[in-house]
Coordinates of C-alpha atoms in Angstrom, one line a residue:
Chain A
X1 CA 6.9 -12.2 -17.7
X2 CA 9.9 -14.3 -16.6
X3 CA 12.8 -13.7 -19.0
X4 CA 11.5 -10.4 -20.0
X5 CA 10.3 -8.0 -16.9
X6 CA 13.8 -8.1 -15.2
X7 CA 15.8 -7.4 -18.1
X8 CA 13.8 -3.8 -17.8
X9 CA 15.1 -3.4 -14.4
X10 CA 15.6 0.7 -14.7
X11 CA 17.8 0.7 -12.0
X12 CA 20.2 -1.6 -13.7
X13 CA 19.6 0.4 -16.6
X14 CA 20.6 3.9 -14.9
X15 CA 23.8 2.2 -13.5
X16 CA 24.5 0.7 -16.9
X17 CA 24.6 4.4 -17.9
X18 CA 26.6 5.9 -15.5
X19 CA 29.0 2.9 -16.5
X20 CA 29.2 4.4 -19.8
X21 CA 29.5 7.8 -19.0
X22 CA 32.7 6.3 -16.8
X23 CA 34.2 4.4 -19.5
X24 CA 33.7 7.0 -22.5
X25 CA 37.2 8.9 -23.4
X26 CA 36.5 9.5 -26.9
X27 CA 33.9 10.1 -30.2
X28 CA 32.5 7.0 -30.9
X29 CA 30.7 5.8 -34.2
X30 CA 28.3 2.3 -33.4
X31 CA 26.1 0.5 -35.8
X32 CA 23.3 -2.0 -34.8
X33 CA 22.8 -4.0 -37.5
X34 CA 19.0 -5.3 -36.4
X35 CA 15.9 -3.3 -36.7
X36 CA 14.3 -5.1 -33.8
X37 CA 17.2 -3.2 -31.8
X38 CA 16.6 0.1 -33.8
X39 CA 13.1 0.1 -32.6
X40 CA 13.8 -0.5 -28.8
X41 CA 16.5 2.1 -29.0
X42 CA 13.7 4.5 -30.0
X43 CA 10.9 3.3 -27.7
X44 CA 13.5 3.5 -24.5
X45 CA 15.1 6.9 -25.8
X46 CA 18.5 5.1 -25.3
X47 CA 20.1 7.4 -27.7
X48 CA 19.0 10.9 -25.8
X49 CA 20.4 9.1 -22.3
X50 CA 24.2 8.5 -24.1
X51 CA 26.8 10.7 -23.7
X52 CA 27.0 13.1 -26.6
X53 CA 30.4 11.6 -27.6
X54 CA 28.3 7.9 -28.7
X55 CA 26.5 8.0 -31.7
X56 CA 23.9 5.3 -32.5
X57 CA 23.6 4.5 -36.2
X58 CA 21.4 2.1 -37.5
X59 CA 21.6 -0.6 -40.0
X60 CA 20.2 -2.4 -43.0
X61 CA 18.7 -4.9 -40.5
X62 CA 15.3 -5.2 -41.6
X63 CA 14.3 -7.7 -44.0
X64 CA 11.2 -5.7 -45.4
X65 CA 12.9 -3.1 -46.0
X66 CA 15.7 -4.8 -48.3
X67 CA 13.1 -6.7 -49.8
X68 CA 13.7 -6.2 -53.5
X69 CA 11.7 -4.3 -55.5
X70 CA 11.2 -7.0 -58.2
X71 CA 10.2 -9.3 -55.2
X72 CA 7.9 -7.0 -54.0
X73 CA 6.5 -7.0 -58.0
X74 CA 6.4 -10.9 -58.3
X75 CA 4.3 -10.7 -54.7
X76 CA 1.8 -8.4 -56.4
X77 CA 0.9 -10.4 -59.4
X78 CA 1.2 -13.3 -57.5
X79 CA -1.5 -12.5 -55.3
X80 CA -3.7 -10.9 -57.3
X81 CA -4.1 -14.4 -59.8
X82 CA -7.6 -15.6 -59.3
X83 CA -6.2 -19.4 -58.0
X84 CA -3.8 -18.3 -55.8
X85 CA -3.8 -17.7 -51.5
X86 CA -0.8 -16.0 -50.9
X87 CA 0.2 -15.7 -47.8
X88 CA 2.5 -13.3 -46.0
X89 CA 3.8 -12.1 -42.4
X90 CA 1.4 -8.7 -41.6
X91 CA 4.9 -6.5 -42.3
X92 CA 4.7 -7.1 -45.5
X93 CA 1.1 -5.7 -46.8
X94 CA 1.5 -1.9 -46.8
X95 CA 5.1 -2.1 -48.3
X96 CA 5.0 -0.3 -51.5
X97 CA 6.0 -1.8 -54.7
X98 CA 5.9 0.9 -58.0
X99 CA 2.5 1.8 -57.8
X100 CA 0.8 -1.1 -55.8
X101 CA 0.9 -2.7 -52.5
X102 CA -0.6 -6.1 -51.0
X103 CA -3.3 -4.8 -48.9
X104 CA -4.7 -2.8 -52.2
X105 CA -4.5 -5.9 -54.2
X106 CA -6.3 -7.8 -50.9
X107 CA -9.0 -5.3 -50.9
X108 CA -9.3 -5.4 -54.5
X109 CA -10.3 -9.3 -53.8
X110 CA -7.3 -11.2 -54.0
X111 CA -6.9 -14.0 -51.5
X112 CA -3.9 -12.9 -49.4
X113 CA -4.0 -14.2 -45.7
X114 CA -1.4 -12.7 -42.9
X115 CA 0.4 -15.5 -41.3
X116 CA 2.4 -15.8 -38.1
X117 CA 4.7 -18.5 -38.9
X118 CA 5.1 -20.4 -42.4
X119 CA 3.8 -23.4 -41.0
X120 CA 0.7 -22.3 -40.9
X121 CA 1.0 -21.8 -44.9
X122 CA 1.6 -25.1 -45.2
X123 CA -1.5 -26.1 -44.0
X124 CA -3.6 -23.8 -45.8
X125 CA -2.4 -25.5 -48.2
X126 CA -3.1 -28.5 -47.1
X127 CA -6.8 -27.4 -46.2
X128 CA -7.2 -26.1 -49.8
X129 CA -6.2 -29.1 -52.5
X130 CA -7.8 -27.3 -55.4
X131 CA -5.8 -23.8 -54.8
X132 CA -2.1 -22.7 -55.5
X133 CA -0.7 -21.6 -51.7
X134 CA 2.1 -19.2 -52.2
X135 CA 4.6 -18.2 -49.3
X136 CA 6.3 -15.5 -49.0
X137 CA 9.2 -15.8 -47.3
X138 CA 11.4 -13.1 -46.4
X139 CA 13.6 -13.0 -43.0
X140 CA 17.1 -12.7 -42.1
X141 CA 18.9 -15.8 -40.4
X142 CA 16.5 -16.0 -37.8
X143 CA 13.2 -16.6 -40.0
X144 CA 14.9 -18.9 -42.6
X145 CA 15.0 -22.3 -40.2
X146 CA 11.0 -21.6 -40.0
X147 CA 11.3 -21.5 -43.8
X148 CA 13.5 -24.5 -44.3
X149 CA 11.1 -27.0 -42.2
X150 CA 8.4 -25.8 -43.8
X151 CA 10.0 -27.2 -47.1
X152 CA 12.2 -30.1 -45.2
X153 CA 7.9 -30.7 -44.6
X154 CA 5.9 -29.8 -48.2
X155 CA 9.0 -32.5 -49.5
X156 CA 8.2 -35.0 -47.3
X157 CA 4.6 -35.5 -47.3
X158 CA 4.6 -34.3 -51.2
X159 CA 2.5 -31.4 -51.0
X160 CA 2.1 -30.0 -54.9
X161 CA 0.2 -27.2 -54.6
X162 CA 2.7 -25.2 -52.1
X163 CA 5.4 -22.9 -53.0
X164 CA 7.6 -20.1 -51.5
X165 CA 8.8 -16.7 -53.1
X166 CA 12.5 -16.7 -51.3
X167 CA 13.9 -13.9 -50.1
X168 CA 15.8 -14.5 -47.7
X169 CA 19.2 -11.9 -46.3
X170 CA 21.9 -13.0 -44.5
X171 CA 24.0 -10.3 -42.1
X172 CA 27.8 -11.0 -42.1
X173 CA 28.3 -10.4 -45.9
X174 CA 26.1 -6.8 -45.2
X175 CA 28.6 -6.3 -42.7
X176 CA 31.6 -7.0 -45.0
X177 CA 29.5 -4.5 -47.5
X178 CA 29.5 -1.6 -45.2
X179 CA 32.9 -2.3 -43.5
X180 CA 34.4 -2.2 -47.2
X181 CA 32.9 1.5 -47.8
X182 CA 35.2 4.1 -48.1
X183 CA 33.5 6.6 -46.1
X184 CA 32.5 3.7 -43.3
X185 CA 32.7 5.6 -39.7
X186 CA 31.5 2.8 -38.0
X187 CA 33.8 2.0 -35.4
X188 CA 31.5 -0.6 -33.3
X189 CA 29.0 -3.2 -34.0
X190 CA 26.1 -4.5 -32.1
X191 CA 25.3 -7.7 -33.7
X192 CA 21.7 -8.9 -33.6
X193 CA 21.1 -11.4 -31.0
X194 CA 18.2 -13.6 -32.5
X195 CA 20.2 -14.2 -35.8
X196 CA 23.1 -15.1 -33.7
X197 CA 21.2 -17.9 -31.8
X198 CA 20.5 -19.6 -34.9
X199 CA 23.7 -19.0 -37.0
X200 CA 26.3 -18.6 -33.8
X201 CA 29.3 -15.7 -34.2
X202 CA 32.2 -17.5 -35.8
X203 CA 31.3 -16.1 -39.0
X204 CA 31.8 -12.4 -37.4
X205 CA 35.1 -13.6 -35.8
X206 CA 37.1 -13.0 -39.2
X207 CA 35.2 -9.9 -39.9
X208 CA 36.2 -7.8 -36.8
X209 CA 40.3 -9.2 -36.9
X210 CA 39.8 -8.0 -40.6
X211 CA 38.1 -4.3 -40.1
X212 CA 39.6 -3.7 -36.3
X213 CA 35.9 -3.3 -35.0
X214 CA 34.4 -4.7 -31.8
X215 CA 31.3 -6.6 -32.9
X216 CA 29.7 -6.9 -29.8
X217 CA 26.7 -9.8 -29.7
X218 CA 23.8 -7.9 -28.0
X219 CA 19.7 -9.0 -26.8
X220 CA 16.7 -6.3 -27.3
X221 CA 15.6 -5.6 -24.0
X222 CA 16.6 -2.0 -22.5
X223 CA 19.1 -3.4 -20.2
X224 CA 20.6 -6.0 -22.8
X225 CA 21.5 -2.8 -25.1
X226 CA 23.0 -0.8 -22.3
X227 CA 25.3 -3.5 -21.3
X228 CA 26.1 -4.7 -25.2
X229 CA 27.1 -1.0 -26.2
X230 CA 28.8 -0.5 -22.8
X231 CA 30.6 -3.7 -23.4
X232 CA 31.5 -1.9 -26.9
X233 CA 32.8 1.1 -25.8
X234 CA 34.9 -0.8 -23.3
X235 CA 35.9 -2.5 -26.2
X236 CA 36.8 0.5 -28.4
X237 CA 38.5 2.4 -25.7
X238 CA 40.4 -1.0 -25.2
X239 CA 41.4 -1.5 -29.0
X240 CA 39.5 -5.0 -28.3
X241 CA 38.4 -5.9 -32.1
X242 CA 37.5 -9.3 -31.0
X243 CA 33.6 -10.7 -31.0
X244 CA 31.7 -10.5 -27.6
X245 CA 28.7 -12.7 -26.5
X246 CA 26.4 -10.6 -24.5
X247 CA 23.2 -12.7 -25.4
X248 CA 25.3 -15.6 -23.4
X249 CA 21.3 -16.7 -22.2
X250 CA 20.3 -17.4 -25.7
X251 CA 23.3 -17.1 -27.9
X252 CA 26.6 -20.1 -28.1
X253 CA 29.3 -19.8 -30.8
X254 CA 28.1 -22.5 -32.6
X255 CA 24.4 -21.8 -32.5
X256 CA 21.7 -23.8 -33.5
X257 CA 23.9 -26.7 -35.1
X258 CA 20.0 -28.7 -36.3
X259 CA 18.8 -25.1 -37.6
X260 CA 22.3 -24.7 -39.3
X261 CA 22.0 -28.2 -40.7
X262 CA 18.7 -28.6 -42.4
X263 CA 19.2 -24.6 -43.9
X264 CA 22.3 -26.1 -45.4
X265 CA 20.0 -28.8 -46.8
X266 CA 17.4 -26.3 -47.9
X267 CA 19.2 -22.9 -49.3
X268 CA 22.0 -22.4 -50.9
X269 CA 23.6 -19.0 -50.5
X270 CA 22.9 -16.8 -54.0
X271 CA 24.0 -13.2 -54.2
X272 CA 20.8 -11.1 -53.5
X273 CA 19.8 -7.8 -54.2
X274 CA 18.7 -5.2 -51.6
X275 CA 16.5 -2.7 -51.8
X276 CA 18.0 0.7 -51.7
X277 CA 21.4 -0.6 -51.2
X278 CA 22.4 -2.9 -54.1
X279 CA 23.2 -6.4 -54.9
X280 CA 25.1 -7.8 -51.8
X281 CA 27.5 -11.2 -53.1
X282 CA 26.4 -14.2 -51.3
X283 CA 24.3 -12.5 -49.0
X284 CA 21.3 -14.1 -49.8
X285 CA 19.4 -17.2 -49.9
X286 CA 18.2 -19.6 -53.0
X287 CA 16.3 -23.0 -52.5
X288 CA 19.0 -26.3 -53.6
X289 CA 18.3 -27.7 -56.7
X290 CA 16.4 -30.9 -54.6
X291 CA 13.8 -28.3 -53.3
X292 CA 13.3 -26.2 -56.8
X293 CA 9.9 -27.5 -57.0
X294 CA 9.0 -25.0 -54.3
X295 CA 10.2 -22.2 -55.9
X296 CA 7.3 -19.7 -56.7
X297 CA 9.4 -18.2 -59.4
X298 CA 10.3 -20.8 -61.7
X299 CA 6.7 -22.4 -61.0
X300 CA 4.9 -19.6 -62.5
X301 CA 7.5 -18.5 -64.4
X302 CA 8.1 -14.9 -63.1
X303 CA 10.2 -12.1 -64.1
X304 CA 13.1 -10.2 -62.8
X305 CA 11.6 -6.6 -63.3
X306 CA 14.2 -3.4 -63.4
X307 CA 12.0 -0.7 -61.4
X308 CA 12.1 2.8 -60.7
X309 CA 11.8 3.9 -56.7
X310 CA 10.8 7.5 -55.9
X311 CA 12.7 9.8 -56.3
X312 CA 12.2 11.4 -53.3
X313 CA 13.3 8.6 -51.1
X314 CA 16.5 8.3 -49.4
X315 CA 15.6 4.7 -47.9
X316 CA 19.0 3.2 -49.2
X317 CA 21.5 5.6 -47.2
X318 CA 19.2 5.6 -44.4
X319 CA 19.6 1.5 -43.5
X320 CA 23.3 2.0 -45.1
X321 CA 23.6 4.5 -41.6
X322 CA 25.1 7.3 -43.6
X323 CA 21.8 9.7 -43.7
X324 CA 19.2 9.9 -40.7
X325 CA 15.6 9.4 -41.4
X326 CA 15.3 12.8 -39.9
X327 CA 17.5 14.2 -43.0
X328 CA 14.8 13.1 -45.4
X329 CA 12.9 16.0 -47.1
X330 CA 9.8 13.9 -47.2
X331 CA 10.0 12.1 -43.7
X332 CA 6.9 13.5 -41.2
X333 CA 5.0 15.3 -44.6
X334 CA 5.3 13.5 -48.5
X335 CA 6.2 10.2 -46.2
X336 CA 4.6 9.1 -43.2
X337 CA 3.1 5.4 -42.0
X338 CA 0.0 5.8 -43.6
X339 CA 1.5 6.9 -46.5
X340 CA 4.9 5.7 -47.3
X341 CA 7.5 6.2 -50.0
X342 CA 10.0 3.8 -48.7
X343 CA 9.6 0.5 -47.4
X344 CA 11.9 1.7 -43.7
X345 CA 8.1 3.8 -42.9
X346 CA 6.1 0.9 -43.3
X347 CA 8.2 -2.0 -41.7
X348 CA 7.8 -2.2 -37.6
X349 CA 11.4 -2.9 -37.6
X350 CA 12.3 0.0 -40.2
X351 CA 14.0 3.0 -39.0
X352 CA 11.7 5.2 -40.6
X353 CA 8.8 4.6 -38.8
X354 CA 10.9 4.2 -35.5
X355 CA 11.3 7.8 -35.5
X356 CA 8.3 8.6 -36.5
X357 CA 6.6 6.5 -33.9
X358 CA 8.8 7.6 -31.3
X359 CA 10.4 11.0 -31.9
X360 CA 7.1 12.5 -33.1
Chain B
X1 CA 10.9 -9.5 -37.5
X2 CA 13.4 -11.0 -36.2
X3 CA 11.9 -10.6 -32.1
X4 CA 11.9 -13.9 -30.5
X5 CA 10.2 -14.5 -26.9
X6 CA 10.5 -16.5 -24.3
X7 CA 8.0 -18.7 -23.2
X8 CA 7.6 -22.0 -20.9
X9 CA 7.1 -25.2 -22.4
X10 CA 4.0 -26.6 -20.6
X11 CA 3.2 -30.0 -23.4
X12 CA 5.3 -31.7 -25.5
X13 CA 3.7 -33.7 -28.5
X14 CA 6.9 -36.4 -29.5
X15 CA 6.9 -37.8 -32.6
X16 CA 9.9 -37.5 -35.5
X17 CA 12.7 -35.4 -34.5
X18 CA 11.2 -32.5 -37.1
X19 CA 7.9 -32.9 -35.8
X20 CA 8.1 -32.7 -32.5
X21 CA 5.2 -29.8 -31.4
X22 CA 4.5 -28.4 -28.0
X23 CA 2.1 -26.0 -26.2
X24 CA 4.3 -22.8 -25.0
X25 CA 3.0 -20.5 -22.1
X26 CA 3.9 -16.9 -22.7
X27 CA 3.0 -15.3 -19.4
X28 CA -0.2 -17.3 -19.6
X29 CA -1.4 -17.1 -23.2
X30 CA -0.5 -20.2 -24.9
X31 CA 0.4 -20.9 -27.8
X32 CA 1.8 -24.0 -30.2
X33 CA 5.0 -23.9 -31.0
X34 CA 7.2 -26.2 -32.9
X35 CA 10.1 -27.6 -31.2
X36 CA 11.9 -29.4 -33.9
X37 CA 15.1 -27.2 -33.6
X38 CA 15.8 -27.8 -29.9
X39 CA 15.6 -31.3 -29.5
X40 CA 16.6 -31.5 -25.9
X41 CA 14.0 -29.2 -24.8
X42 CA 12.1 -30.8 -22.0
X43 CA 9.1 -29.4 -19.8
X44 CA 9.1 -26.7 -18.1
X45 CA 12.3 -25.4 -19.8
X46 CA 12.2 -22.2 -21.3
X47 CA 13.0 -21.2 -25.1
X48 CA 13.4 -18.3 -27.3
X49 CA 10.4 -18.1 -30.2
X50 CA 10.4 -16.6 -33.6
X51 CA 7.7 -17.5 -36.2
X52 CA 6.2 -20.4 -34.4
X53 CA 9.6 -22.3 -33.9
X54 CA 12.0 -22.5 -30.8
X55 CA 15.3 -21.1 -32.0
X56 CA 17.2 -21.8 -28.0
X57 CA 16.5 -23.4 -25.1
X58 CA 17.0 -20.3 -22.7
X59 CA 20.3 -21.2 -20.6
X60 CA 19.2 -20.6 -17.2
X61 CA 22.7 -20.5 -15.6
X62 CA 23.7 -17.9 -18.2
X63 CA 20.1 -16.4 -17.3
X64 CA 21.2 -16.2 -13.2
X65 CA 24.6 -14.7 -14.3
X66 CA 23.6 -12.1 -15.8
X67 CA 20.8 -11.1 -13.8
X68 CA 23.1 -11.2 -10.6
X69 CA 25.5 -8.7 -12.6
X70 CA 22.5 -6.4 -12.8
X71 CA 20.9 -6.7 -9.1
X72 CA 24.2 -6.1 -8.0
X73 CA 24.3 -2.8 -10.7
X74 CA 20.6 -1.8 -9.3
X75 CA 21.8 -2.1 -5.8
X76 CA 24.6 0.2 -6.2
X77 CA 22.7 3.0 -8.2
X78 CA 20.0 2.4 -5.3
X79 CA 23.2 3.2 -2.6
X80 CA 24.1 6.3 -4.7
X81 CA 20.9 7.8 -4.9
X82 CA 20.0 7.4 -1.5
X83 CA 23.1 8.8 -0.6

């Protein structure tokens, strides 16, 4: 497929690699940030063809997984309320909330229908006057525009019985968050290359002056990671704490400037909790005061519920990069894909489940 | 999640800026995607697309660039293991 097949070219790849094995002088520490990179890393076994001086760690860059807990809640009796469709990307279903997930309250008979993009909540709700449509919308930078028309759209052609749970993370102020740790090792970033072709880079530019790290704007095919991380190491072994474009094909520094625009017009940015992690300042999204009518929360006037997670799970270190998912006591035996603790097994982009999948 | 992929534009349904619509070929299966966030998209131009919507219109030129950097890569590592 054009776009896709050569940028799996293994040739490139194995020169790509003896690049890196030329350029590496010292230990390095890099983080990608995107769970879509994660997984490819696993799949290709990029990690195993490094040098043992580059260590891959990997980030909070999955938006299922830092769904919060209460969300996850306010999803749950949302879709189990005899009126309601709720729909919901296919990620989202096996995620566990306290004791409960979507696809138990689906077989249990609520209406919940798996959706590709939000449009196509919108018209379910359209085709069904008489019901309450419920969207749940969860996605980092590159999701929210989909979000956004969808209620730029509901607004305009007034459709009542449509709303959205919001929860939608944002990347640069999760950067900040781990950059600020005391005991951050990360020396390199690769930033995700999807958010970065809707939002653009100049909000990364301040962060890497600030922290002295090379953030590094990388793709997810095998060849686009080899070259972003040997553009990083380059970087590193250079002192080079600038921002890099290596998604040049998809990526500009300003981005999408109509996405930008009409998210501006939509959200406003809200501090947001993440799962595992904490609350995040202003690293979330919140629908503007013109758009509240959408808001699935205040319309059915849900709570903000203070749970307990399992004990047993380390899900919060493991997208903070500071524990493995192969340090878990539970991963492979208490917690697998089938039956998960943490929200990282269950989510295709989750670390988790990436090893699992892939080291297994 | 946050995967986008690139696909040809083969249609393209005009209408309001926001809702302009088109029929996207993604190495034959087609699909309709919504091509409100890149206006200047025309046909036969490829985009990037997540969640039903075109985030990019794939630069072509930055495309070629790259991929030359790479053939050129390939063609070395061929050299070396031949030799």
């Amino acid at each position: 497929m054009k776009y896709l097949d050569e940028f799996r070219n293994p040739h490139a790849a194995k020169e790509l690699l003896q690049s890196i094995k030329n350029e590496v002088r010292h230990h390095w520490q890099i983080m990608e940030i995107c769970g879509g990179q994660t997984h490819a890393i696993m799949k290709y076994g990029i990690q195993d063809l490094l040098p043992k001086d580059i260590h891959l760690l990997h980030g909070p860059g999955c938006p299922v997984c830092v769904t919060p807990l209460s969300k996850i809640e306010n999803a749950l009796d949302l879709a189990a309320r005899k009126n309601i469709i709720f729909c919901s990307f296919g990620d989202m279903l096996r995620v566990p909330g306290r004791d409960n997930d979507l696809l138990k309250v689906k077989a249990k008979g609520g209406d919940i229908r798996i959706v590709y993009s939000p449009m196509d909540a919108l018209t379910i709700a359209k085709d069904n006057p008489e019901n309450e449509v419920v969207f749940f919308a969860i996605g980092f930078e590159t999701t929210a525009p989909a979000t956004a028309m969808v209620a730029y759209q509901a607004k305009k052609e007034n459709i009542n019985n449509f709303s959205m749970l919001v929860s939608h993370v944002l990347v640069p102020p999760a950067i900040q968050a781990i950059l600020s740790s005391p005991d951050c090792q990360i020396q390199g970033f690769l930033a995700p290359g999807h958010v970065c072709t809707v939002m653009g880079y100049q909000e990364y530019e301040p962060l890497a002056k600030e922290f002295k790290v090379p953030i590094v704007i990388t793709g997810f095919e095998p060849v686009d990671l080899l070259q972003g991380l040997l553009t990083c190491i380059t970087m590193m072994e250079e002192k080079d704490f600038s921002v890099n474009n290596q998604y040049g094909r998809s990526v500009q520094r300003e981005g999408n400037v109509k996405a930008i625009e009409l998210m501006q017009t939509v959200f406003k940015s809200s501090d947001r909790e993440w799962r595992g992690i904490g609350s995040i300042p202003k690293s979330g999204f919140d629908l503007q005061d013109a758009y509240k009518k959408f808001d699935a929360e205040l319309k059915f006037g849900l709570a903000q519920t203070k749970n307990r997670e399992d004990s047993r799970c380390i899900a919060g270190e493991v997208l903070m990069g500071s524990r493995k998912p192969t340090d878990c006591t539970a991963f492979g035996n208490s917690c697998t894909p089938e039956s998960p603790l943490g929200a990282p097994m269950v989510s295709a982009e989750g670390a988790c489940s990436a090893y699992f999948r892939y080291r297994e | 999640m946050c995967l986008a992929i690139p696909g040809k534009i083969m249609e393209i349904q005009e209408g309001a800026p926001f809702d302009r619509k088109g029929k996207v070929s993604f190495g034959g299966t087609i699909r309709e995607v919504h091509l409100g966030y890149v206006q200047d998209a025309k046909i036969g131009d490829y985009v990037n697309v997540h969640a039903g919507f075109a985030i990019a219109i794939i630069n072509e030129k930055e495309a070629a660039a790259t991929l030359a950097l790479w053939n050129e890569a390939a063609e070395k590592e061929e050299l070396r293991r031949k030799s």
